[in-house]
Short mmCIF file of C-alpha atoms in Angstrom, two decimals:
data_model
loop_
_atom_site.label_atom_id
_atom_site.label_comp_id
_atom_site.label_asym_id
_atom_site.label_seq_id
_atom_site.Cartn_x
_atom_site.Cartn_y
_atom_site.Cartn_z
CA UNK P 1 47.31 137.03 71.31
CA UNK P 2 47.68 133.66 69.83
CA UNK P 3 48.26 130.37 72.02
CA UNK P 4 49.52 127.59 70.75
CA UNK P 5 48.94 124.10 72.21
CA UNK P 6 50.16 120.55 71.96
CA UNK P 7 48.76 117.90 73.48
CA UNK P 8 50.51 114.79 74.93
CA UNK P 9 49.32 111.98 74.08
CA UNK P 10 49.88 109.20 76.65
CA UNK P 11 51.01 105.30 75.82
CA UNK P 12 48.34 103.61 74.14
CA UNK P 13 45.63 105.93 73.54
CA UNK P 14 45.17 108.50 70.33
CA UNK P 15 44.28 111.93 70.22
CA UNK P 16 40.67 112.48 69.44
CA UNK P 17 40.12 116.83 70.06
CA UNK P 18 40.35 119.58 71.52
CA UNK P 19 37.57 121.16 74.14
CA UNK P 20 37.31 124.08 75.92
CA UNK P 21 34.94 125.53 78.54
CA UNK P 22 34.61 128.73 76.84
CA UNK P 23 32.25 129.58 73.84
CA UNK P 24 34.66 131.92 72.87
CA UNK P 25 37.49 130.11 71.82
CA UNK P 26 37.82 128.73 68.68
CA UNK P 27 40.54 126.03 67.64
CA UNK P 28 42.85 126.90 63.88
CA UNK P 29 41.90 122.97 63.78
CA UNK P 30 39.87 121.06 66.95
CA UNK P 31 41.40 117.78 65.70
CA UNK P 32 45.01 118.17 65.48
CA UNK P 33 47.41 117.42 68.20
CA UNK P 34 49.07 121.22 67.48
CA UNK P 35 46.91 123.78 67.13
CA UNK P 36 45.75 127.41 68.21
CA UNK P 37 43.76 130.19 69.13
CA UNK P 38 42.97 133.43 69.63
CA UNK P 39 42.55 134.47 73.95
CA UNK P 40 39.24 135.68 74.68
CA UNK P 41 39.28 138.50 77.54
CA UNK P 42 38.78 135.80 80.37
CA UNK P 43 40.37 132.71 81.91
CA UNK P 44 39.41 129.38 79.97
CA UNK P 45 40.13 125.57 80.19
CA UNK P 46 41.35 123.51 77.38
CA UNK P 47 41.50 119.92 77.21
CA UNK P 48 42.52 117.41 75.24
CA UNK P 49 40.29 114.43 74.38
CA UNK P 50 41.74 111.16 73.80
CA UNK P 51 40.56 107.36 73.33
CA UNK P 52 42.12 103.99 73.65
CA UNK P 53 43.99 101.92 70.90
CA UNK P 54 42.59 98.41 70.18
CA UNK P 55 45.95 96.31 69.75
CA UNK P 56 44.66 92.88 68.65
CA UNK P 57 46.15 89.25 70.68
CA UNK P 58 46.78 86.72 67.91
CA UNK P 59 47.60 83.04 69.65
CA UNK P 60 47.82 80.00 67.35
CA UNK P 61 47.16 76.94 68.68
CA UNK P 62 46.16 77.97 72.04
CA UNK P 63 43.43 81.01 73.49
CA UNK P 64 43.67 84.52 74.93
CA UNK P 65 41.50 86.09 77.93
CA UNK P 66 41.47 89.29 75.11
CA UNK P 67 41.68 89.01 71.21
CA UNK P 68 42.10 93.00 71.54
CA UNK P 69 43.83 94.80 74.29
CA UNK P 70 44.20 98.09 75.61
CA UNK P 71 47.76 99.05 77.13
CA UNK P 72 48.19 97.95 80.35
CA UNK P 73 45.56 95.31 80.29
CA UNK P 74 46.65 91.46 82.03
CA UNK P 75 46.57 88.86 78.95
CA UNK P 76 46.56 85.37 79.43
CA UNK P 77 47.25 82.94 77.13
CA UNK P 78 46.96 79.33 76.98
CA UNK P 79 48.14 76.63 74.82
CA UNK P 80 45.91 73.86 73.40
CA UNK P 81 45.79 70.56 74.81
CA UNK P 82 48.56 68.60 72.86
CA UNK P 83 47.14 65.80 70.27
CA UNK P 84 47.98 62.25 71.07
CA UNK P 85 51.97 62.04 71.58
CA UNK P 86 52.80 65.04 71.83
CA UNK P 87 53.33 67.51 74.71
CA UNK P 88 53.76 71.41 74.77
CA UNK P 89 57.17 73.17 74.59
CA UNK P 90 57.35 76.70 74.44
CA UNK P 91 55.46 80.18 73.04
CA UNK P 92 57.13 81.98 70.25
CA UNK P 93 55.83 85.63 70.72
CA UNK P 94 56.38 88.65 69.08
CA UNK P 95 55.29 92.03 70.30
CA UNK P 96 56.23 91.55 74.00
CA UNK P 97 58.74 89.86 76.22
CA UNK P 98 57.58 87.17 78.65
CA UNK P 99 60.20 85.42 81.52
CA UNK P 100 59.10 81.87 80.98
CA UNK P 101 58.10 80.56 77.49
CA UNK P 102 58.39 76.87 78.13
CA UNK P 103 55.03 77.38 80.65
CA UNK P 104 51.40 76.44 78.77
CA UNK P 105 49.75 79.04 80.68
CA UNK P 106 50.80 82.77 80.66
CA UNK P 107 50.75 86.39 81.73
CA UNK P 108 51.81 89.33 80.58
CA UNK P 109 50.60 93.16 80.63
CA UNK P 110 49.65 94.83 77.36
CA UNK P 111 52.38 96.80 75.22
CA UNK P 112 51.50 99.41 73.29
CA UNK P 113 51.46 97.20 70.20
CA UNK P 114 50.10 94.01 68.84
CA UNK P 115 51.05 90.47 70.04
CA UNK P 116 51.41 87.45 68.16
CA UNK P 117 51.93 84.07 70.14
CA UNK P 118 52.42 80.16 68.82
CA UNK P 119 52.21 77.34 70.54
CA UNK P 120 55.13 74.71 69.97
CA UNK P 121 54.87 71.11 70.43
CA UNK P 122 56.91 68.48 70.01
CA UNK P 123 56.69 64.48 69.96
CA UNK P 124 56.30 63.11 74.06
CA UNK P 125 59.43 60.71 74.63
CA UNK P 126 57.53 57.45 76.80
CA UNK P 127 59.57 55.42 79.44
CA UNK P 128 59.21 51.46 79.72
CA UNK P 129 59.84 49.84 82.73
CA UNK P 130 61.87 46.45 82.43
CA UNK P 131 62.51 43.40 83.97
CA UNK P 132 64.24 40.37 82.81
CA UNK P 133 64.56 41.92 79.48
CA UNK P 134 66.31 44.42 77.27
CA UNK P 135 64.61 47.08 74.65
CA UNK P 136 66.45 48.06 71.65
CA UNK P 137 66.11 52.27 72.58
CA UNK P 138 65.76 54.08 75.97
CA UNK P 139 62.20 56.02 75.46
CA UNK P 140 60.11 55.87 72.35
CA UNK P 141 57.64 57.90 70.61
CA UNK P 142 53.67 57.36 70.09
CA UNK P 143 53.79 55.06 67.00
CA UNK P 144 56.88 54.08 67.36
CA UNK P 145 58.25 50.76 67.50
CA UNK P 146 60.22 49.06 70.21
CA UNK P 147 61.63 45.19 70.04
CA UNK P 148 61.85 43.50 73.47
CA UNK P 149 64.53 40.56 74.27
CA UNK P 150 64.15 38.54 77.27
CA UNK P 151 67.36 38.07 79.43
CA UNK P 152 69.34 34.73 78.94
CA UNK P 153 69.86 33.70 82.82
CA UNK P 154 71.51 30.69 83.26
CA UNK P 155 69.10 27.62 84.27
CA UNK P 156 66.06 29.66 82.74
CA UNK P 157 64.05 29.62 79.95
CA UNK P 158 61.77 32.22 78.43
CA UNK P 159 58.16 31.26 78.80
CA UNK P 160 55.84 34.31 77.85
CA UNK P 161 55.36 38.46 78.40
CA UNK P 162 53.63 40.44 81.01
CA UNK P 163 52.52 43.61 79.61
CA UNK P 164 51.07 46.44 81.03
CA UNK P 165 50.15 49.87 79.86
CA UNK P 166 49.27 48.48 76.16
CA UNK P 167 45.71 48.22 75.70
CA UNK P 168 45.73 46.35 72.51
CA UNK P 169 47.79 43.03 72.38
CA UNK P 170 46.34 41.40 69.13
CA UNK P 171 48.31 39.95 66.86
CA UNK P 172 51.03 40.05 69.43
CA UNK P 173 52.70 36.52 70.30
CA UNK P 174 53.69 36.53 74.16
CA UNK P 175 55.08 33.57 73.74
CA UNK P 176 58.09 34.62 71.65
CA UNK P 177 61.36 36.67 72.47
CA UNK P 178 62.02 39.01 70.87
CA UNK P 179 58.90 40.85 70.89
CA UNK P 180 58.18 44.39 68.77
CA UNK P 181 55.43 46.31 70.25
CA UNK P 182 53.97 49.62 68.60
CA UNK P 183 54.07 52.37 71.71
CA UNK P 184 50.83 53.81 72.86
CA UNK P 185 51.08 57.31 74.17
CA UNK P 186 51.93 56.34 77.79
CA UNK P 187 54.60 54.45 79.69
CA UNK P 188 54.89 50.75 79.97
CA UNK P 189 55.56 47.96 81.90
CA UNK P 190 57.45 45.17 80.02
CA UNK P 191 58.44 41.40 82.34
CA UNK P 192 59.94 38.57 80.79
CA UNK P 193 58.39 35.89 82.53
CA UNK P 194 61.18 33.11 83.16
CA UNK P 195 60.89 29.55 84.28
CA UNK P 196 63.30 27.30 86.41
CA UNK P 197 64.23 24.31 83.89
CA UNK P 198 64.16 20.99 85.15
CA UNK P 199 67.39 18.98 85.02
CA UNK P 200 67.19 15.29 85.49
CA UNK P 201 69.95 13.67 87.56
CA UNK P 202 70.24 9.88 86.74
CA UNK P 203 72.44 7.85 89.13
CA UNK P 204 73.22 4.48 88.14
CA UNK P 205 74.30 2.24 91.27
CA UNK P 206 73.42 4.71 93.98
CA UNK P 207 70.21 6.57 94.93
CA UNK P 208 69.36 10.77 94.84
CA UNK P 209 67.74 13.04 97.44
CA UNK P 210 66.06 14.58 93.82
CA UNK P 211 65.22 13.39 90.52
CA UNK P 212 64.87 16.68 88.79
CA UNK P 213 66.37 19.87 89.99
CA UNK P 214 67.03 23.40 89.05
CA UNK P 215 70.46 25.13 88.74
CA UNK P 216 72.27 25.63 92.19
CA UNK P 217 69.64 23.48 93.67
CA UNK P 218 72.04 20.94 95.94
CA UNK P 219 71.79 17.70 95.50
CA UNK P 220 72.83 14.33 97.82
CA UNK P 221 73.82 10.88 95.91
CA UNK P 222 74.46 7.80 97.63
CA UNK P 223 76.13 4.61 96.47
CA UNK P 224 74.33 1.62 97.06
CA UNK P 225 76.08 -0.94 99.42
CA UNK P 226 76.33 -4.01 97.85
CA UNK P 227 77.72 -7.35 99.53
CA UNK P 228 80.59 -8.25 98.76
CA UNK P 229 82.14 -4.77 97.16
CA UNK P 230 83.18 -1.79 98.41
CA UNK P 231 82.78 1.78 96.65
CA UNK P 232 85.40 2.74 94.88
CA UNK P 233 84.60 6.17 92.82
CA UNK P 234 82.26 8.07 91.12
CA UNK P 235 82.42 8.95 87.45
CA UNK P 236 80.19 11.94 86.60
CA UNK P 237 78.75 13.57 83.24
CA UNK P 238 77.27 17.25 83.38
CA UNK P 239 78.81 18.72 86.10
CA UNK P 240 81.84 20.66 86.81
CA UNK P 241 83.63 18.12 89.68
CA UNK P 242 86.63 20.80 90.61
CA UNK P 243 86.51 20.67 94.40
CA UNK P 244 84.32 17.22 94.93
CA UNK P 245 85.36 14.17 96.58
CA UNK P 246 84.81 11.07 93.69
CA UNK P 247 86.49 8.46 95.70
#
């Protein structure tokens, strides 16, 4: 009799021949997955031979444990180190699904077909701390420019920057507001520096506990006492007198 066989060829490997433990059987065609024979007079073992698939790991801008895989292997993959300003994002893959594409680093078992994978980046968004000043965006990109303003504060003036996190300062005037800086690829630290301004306070026929004071400093003023007269009222430039006592 004739015996026909097909062999089942599991995920991720080919068919490669048939064997058998006998001498006497002989196969219509060893290297098809159907064939058949002819049963000798006698029991007899056939096998089927079969060898693994290379399926090749493609990853732009990033590495792979494998660059060819057999099904069921563990791939890793893991993007390159981002170029100045920028930061990773996500994997765009083909051939397999993954749960988490946004991570640099990742694992995944081998299908039973090729795998492509790319790297994304995009540009890094960098923070600036701030005091006593405003900047003209919220976050900024390597390259980018940002313009400073100090705050106006009422009895202050402007007198220079504090600047931290920028390496290079030259050709930068700290003594000037506003103030464009090109961002480095890290945050910053940005402080107006203010000063108290020095009012003068001038009394004519009286004395003062200060000559020079700042705003909401308090200050005393005393009318001399002269023979003769007696104080009648004060008459005062540069202030707001709602609420004081002149007489």
């Amino acid at each position: 009799d004739y015996i026909n066989i097909v062999a089942e060829v599991p995920t991720g490997k080919r068919f490669v021949k048939w064997t058998s433990d006998s001498a006497d059987v002989v196969f219509d065609s060893e290297t098809s997955e159907t064939t058949s024979f002819e049963m000798p007079a006698g029991d007899i073992t056939v096998t089927a031979a079969f060898e693994y698939i290379d399926y090749t790991v493609t990853v732009t801008g990033g590495t792979a444990n494998k660059t060819t895989a057999h099904y069921g292997d563990s791939i890793t993959i893991t993007a390159a180190a981002p170029e100045t300003g920028k930061e990773f994002t996500s994997w765009t893959i083909e051939g397999v699904t993954v749960d988490d594409k946004t991570k640099a680093e990742i694992t995944f078992t081998m299908p039973a077909n090729a795998v492509t994978a790319t790297a994304n980046y995009g540009d890094k968004a960098y923070l600036f701390a701030l005091e006593n000043c405003t900047a003209d965006k919220e976050t900024a990109k390597f390259g980018e420019e940002v313009t400073f303003t100090a705050d106006e504060i009422i009895g202050k003036r402007f007198d220079s920057w504090n600047i931290k996190g920028v390496d290079d300062l030259t050709g930068l005037d700290l003594t000037k507001s506003p103030l464009t800086i090109t961002m480095p690829a890290n945050d910053i630290n940005v402080a107006a520096v203010l000063e108290d301004i020095d009012y003068t306070v001038t009394v004519t026929g009286g004395t003062t506990d200060k000559e020079t004071a700042h705003y909401g400093d308090t200050v005393t003023i005393t009318a001399n006492e002269i023979t003769g007269a007696e104080f009648g009222r004060w008459e005062i430039t540069g202030l707001d007198t709602s609420g004081l006592e002149l007489s």
